[in-house]
CSV table of C-alpha atoms in Angstrom, one decimal:
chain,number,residue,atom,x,y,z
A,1,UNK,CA,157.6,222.2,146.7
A,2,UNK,CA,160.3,223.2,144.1
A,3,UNK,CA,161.6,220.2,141.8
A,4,UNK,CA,165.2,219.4,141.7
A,5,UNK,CA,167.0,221.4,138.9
A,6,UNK,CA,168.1,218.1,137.7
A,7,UNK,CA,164.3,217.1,137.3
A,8,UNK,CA,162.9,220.0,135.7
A,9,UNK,CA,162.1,219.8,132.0
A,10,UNK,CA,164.4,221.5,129.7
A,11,UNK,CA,162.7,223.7,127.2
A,12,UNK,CA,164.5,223.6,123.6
A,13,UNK,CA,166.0,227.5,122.2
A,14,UNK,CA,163.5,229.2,120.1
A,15,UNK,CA,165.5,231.6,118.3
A,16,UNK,CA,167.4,228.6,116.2
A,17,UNK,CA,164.5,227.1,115.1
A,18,UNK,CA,162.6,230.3,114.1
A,19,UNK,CA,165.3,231.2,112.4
A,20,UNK,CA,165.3,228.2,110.3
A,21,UNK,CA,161.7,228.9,109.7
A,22,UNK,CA,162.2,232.7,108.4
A,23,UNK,CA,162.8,232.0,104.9
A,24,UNK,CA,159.7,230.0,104.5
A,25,UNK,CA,158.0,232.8,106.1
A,26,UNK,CA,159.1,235.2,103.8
A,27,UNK,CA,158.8,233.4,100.8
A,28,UNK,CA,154.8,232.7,102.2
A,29,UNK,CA,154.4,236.6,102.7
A,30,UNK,CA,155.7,237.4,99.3
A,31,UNK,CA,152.8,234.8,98.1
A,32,UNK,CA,149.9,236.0,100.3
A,33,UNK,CA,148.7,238.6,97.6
A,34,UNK,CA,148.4,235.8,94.8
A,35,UNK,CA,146.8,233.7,97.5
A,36,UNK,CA,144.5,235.8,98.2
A,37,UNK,CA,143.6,237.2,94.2
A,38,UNK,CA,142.6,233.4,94.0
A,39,UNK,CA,138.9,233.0,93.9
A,40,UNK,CA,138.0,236.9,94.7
A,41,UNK,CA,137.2,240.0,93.0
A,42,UNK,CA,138.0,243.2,94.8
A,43,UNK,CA,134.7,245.6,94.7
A,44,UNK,CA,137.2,248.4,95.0
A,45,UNK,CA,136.5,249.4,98.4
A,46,UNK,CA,138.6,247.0,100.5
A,47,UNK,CA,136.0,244.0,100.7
A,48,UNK,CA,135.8,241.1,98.3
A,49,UNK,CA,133.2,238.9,96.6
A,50,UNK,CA,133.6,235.3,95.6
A,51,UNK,CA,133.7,235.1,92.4
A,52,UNK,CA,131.4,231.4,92.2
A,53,UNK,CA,127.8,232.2,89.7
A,54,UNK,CA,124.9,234.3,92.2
A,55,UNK,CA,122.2,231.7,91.6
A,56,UNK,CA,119.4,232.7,89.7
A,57,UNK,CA,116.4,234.4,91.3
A,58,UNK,CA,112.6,233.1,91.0
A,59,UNK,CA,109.7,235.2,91.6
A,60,UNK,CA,106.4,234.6,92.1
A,61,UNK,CA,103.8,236.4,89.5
A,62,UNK,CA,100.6,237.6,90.2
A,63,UNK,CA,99.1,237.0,86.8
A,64,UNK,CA,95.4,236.9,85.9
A,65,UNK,CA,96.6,235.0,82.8
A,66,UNK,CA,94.0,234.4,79.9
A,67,UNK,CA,91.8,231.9,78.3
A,68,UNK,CA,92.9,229.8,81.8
A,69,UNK,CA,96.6,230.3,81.4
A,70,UNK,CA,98.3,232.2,83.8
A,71,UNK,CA,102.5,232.4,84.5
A,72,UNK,CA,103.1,231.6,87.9
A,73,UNK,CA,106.6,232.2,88.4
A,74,UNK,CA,109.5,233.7,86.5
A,75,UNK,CA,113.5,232.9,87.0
A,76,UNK,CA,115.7,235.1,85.6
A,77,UNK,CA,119.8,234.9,86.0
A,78,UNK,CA,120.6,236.8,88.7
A,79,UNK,CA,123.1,240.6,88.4
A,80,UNK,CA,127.0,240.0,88.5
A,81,UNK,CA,128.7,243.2,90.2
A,82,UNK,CA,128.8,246.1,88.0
A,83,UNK,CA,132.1,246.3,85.7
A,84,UNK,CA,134.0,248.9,87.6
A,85,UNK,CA,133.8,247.1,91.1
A,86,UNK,CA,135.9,244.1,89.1
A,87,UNK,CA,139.3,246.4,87.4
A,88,UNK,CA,141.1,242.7,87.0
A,89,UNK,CA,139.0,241.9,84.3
A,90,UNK,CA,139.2,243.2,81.1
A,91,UNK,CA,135.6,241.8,79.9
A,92,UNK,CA,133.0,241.8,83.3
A,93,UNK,CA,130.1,239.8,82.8
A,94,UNK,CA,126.6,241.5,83.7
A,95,UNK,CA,123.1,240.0,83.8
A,96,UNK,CA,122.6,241.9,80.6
A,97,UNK,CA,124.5,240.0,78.8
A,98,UNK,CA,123.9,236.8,80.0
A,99,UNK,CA,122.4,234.5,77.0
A,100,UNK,CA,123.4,237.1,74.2
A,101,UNK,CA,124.7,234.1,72.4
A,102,UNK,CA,122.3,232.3,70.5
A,103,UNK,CA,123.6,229.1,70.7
A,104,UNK,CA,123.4,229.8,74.7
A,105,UNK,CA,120.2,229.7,76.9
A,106,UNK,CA,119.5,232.8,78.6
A,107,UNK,CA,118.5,231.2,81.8
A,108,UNK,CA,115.1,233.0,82.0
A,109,UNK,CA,112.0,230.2,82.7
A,110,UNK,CA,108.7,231.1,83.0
A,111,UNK,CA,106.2,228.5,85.2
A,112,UNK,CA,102.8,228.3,84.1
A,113,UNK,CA,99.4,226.7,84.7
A,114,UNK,CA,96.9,226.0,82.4
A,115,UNK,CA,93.1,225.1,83.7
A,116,UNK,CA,90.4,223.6,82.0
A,117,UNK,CA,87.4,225.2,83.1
A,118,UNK,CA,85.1,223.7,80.0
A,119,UNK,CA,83.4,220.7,79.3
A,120,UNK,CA,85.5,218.6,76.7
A,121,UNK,CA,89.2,217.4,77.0
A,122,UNK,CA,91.1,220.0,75.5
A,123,UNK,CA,94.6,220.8,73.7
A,124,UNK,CA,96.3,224.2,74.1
A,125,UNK,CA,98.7,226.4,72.2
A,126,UNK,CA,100.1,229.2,74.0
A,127,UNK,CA,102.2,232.1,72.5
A,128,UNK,CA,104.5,233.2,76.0
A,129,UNK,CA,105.9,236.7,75.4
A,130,UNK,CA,109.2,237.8,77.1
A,131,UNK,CA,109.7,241.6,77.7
A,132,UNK,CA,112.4,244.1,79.2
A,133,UNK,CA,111.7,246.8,81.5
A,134,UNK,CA,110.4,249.0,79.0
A,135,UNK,CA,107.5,246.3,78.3
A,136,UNK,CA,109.3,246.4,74.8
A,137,UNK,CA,108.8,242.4,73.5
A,138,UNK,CA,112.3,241.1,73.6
A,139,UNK,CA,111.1,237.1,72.4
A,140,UNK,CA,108.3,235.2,72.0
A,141,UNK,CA,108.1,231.5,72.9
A,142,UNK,CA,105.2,228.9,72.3
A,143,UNK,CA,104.1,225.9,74.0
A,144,UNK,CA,101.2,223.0,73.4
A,145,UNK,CA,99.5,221.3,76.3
A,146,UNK,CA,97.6,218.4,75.2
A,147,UNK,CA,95.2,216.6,76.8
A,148,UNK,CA,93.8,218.6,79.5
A,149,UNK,CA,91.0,216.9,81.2
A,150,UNK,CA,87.5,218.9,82.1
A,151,UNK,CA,88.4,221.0,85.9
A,152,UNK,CA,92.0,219.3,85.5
A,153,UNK,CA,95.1,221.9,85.8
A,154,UNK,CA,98.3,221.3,84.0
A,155,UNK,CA,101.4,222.8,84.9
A,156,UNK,CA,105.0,223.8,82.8
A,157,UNK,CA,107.2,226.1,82.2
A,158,UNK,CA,108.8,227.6,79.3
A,159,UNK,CA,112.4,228.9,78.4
A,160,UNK,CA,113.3,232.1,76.2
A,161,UNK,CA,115.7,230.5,75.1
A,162,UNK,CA,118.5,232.1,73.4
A,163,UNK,CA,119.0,235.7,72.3
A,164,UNK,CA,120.5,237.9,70.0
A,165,UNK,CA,123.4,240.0,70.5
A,166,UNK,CA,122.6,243.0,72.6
A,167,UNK,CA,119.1,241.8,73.5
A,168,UNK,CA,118.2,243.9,76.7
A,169,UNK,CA,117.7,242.0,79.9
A,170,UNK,CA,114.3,239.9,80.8
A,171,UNK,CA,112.2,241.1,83.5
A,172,UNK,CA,108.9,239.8,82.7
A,173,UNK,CA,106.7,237.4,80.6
A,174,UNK,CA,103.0,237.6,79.7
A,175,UNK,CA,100.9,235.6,78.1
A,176,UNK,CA,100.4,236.8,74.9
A,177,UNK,CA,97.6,234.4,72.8
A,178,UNK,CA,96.1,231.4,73.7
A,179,UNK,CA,93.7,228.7,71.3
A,180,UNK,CA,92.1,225.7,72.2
A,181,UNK,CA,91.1,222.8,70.6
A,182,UNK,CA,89.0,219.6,71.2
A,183,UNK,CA,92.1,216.9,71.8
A,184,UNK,CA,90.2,214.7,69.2
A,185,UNK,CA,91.1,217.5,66.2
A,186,UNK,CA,94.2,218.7,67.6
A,187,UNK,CA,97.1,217.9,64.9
A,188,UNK,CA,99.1,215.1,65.9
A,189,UNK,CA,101.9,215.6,68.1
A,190,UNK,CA,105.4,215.2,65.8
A,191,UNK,CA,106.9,212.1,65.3
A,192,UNK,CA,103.7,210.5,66.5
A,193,UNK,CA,100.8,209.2,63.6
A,194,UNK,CA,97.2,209.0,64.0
A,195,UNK,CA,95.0,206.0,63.9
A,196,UNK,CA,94.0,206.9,60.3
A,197,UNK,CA,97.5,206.7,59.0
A,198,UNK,CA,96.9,210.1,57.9
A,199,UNK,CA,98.7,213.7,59.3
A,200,UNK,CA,97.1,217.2,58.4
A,201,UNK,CA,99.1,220.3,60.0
A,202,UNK,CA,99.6,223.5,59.0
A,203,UNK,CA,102.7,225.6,58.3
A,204,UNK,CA,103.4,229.2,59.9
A,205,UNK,CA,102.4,230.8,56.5
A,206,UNK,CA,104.2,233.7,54.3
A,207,UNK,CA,102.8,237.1,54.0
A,208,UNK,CA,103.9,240.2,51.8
A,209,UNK,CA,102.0,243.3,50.6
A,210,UNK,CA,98.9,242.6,52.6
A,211,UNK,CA,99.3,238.9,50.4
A,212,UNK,CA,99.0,235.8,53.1
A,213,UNK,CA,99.7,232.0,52.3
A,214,UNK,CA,99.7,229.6,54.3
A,215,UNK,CA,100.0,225.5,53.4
A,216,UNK,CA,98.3,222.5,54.4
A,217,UNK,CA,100.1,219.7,54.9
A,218,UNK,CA,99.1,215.9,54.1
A,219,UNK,CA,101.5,213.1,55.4
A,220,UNK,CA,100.5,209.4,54.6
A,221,UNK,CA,102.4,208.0,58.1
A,222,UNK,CA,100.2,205.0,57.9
A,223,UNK,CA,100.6,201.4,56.0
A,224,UNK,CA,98.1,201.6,52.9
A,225,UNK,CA,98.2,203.9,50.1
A,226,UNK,CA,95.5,207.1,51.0
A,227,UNK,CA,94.0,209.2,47.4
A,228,UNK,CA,92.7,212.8,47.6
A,229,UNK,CA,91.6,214.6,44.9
A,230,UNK,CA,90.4,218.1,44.5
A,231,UNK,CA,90.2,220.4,47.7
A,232,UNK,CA,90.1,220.3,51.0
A,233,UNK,CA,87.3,221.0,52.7
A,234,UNK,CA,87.2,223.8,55.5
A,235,UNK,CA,85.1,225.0,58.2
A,236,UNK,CA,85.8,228.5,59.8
A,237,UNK,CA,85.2,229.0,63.2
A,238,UNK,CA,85.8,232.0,65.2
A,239,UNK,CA,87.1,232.1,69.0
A,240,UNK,CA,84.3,229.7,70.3
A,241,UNK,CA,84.8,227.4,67.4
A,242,UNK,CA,81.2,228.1,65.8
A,243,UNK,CA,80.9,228.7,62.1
A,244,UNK,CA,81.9,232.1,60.2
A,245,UNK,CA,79.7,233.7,58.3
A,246,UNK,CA,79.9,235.9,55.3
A,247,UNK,CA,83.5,234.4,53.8
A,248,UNK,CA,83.5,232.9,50.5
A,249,UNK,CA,85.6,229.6,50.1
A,250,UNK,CA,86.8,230.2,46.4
A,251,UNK,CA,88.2,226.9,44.4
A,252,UNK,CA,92.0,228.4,43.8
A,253,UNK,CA,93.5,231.5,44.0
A,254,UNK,CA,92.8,233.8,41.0
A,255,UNK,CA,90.5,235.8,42.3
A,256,UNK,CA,92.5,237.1,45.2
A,257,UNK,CA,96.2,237.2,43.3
A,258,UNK,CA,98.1,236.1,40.5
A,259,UNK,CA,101.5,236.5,42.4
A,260,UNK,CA,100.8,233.0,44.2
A,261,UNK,CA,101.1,231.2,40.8
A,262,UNK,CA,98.4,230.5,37.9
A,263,UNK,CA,95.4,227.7,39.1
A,264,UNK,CA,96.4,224.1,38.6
A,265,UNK,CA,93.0,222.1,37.9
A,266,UNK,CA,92.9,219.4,40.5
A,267,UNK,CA,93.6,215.9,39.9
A,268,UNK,CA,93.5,212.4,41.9
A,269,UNK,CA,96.7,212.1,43.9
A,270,UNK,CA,97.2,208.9,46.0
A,271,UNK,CA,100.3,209.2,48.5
A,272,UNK,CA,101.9,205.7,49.5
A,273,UNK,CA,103.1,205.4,52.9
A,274,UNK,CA,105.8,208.3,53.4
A,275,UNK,CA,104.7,210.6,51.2
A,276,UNK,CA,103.1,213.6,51.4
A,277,UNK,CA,100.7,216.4,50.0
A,278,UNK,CA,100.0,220.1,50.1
A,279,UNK,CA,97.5,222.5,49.4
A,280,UNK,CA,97.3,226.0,50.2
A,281,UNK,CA,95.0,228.9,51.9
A,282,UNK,CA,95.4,232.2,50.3
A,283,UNK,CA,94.1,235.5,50.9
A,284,UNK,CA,94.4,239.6,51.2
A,285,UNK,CA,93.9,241.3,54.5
A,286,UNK,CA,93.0,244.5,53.0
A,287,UNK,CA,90.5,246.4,55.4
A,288,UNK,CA,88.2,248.9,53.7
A,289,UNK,CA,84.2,249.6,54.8
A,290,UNK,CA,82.7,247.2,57.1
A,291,UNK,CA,84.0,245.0,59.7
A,292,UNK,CA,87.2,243.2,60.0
A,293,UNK,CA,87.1,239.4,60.3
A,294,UNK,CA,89.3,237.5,62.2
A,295,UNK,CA,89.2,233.4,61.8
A,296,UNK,CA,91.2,232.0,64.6
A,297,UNK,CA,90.6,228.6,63.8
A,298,UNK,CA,90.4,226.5,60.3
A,299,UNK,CA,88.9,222.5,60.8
A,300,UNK,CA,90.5,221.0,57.9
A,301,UNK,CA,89.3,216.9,56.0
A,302,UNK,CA,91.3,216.5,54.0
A,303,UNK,CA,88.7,214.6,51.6
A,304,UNK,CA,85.1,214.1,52.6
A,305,UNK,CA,84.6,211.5,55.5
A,306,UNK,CA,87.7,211.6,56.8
A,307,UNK,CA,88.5,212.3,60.2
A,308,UNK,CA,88.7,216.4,61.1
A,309,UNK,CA,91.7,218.3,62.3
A,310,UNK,CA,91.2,221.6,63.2
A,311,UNK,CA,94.2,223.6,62.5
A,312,UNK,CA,95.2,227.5,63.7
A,313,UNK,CA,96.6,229.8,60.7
A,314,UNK,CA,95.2,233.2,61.7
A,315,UNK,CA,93.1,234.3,58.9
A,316,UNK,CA,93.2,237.9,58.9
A,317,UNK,CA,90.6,238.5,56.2
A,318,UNK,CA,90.3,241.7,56.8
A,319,UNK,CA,86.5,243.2,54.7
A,320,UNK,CA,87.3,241.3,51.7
A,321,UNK,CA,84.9,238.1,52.6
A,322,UNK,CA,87.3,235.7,50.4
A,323,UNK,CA,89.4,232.8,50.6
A,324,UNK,CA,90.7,231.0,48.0
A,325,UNK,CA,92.0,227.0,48.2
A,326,UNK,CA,94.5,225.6,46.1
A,327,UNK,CA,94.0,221.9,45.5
A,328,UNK,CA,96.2,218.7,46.4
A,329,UNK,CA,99.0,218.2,44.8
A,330,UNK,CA,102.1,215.3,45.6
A,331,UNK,CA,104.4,217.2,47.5
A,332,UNK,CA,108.2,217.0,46.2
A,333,UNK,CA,110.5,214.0,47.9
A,334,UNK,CA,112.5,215.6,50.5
């Protein structure tokens, strides 16, 4: 049954009210373009991307490793879209040039295990190499596990850090060199001291013209004043740490070059606590008959009876059978 006209609902005009509305309308079409620009990047074909960071991708690596290291994973920063899909900008950013500043990390990490499949509790120093597509080595990175228990496995990862201006782009990471030594010799960590007061390490060395140097360094972090005089005393051990054979520890240098300085006869030096010593290893890698030799690891007292550290320079002693020690001497305030 039909309602009364007087009790039907009136229905307010449109047209006025859309008519108030059309200016606001036009003003929001005339908008919609910058509206839309916010937050997008056109790919040139109609569709767009946002324009918020592609997270980084992380694969898995199936790595044999060596020496019981082995990279497990690697993350790399994942590809922006390629320059001409992005016209609005006038400088497009691409995974290739992601962490060309060296002040800024790359964003490429590199998981690794290391095992312990000996018999003593062991430190490690691992060289981690970077490389591009190519294989070309684009940097190297190093990291020192300490303390890893007999069957125990360890697990890290390592960054590439930074790189240099048009550095090509990561795509993989090997590892490159590995040493081990017994945690009781390892060099103490930095900062830290040892029980005897006393720090031996060694530095990263200088070579030139087939000339290698490389210092020892003595750092009384302890309480008492410590005295050394003379030479420190070395061991060379090859890649299972046993003795090397057929190298001649010489007492200074002037039998292998007179370009690291003339011979200073060795004298008492006692170090109070803070100070420090160095001595040096110097030698000539020149390769002639015969067979190369290799020293991988030095262990180092720095007087007799004192406690061993066993330090990794790299001899690279080539056939000449020689290596010459330079003696203790008080190192300069720093």
């Amino acid at each position: 049954m039909s309602r009364p006209a007087s009790l039907r609902p009136r229905l307010a005009p449109l047209r006025p009210r859309l008519a108030a509305t059309a200016p606001f309308l036009a003003a929001l079409a005339a908008i919609a373009p910058l509206l839309t620009a916010c937050g997008t990047e056109s790919t040139g074909a109609g569709n767009t991307v946002a324009s918020a960071a592609v997270p980084p991708t992380r694969t898995q690596v199936d790595d044999p490793g060596k020496d019981g290291v082995r990279i497990t994973s690697l993350t790399l920063p994942s590809a922006s879209p390629p320059a001409s899909a992005s016209p609005a900008r006038s400088h497009p950013v691409s995974a290739e040039s992601l962490g060309t500043d060296p002040d800024t990390d790359s964003g490429v990490i590199a998981a690794y295990e290391v095992t312990n499949e000996g018999t003593e509790t062991l430190t490690y120093s691992v060289v981690f190499t970077f490389m591009s597509g190519d294989g070309g080595a684009v940097t190297n990175q190093s990291a020192t596990v300490r303390d890893v228990r007999p069957g125990k496995t360890v697990r890290g990862t390592v960054r590439a850090g930074g790189l240099p201006p048009g550095a090509p782009r990561i795509t993989r990471a090997e590892v490159l060199d590995v040493t081990k030594i017994p945690a009781g010799e390892a060099p103490a960590e930095p900062g830290t001291c040892p029980a005897s007061g006393i720090r031996v390490s060694a530095d990263e060395g200088d070579a030139a013209m087939g000339l290698r140097v490389v210092g020892l360094h003595l750092d009384n972090c302890g309480t008492r004043p410590y005295t050394v005089e003379g030479y420190p005393l070395l061991e060379l051990l090859d890649d299972d740490r046993e003795p090397v054979d057929g190298v001649k520890i010489l007492d200074g240098s002037g039998e292998i070059t007179t370009g690291a300085g003339p011979d200073e006869q060795p004298r008492p030096v006692t170090l109070r606590p803070g100070e420090s010593a160095t001595a040096g290893l110097v030698w000539r890698n020149t390769t002639e008959s015969g067979t190369p030799v290799n020293v991988p690891y030095v262990r180092v007292r720095a007087k007799a009876g004192a406690d061993p550290v066993t330090v990794t320079p790299g001899l690279d002693l080539g056939t000449t059978g020689k290596l010459g020690v330079r003696p203790w001497k008080k190192a300069d305030p720093r």
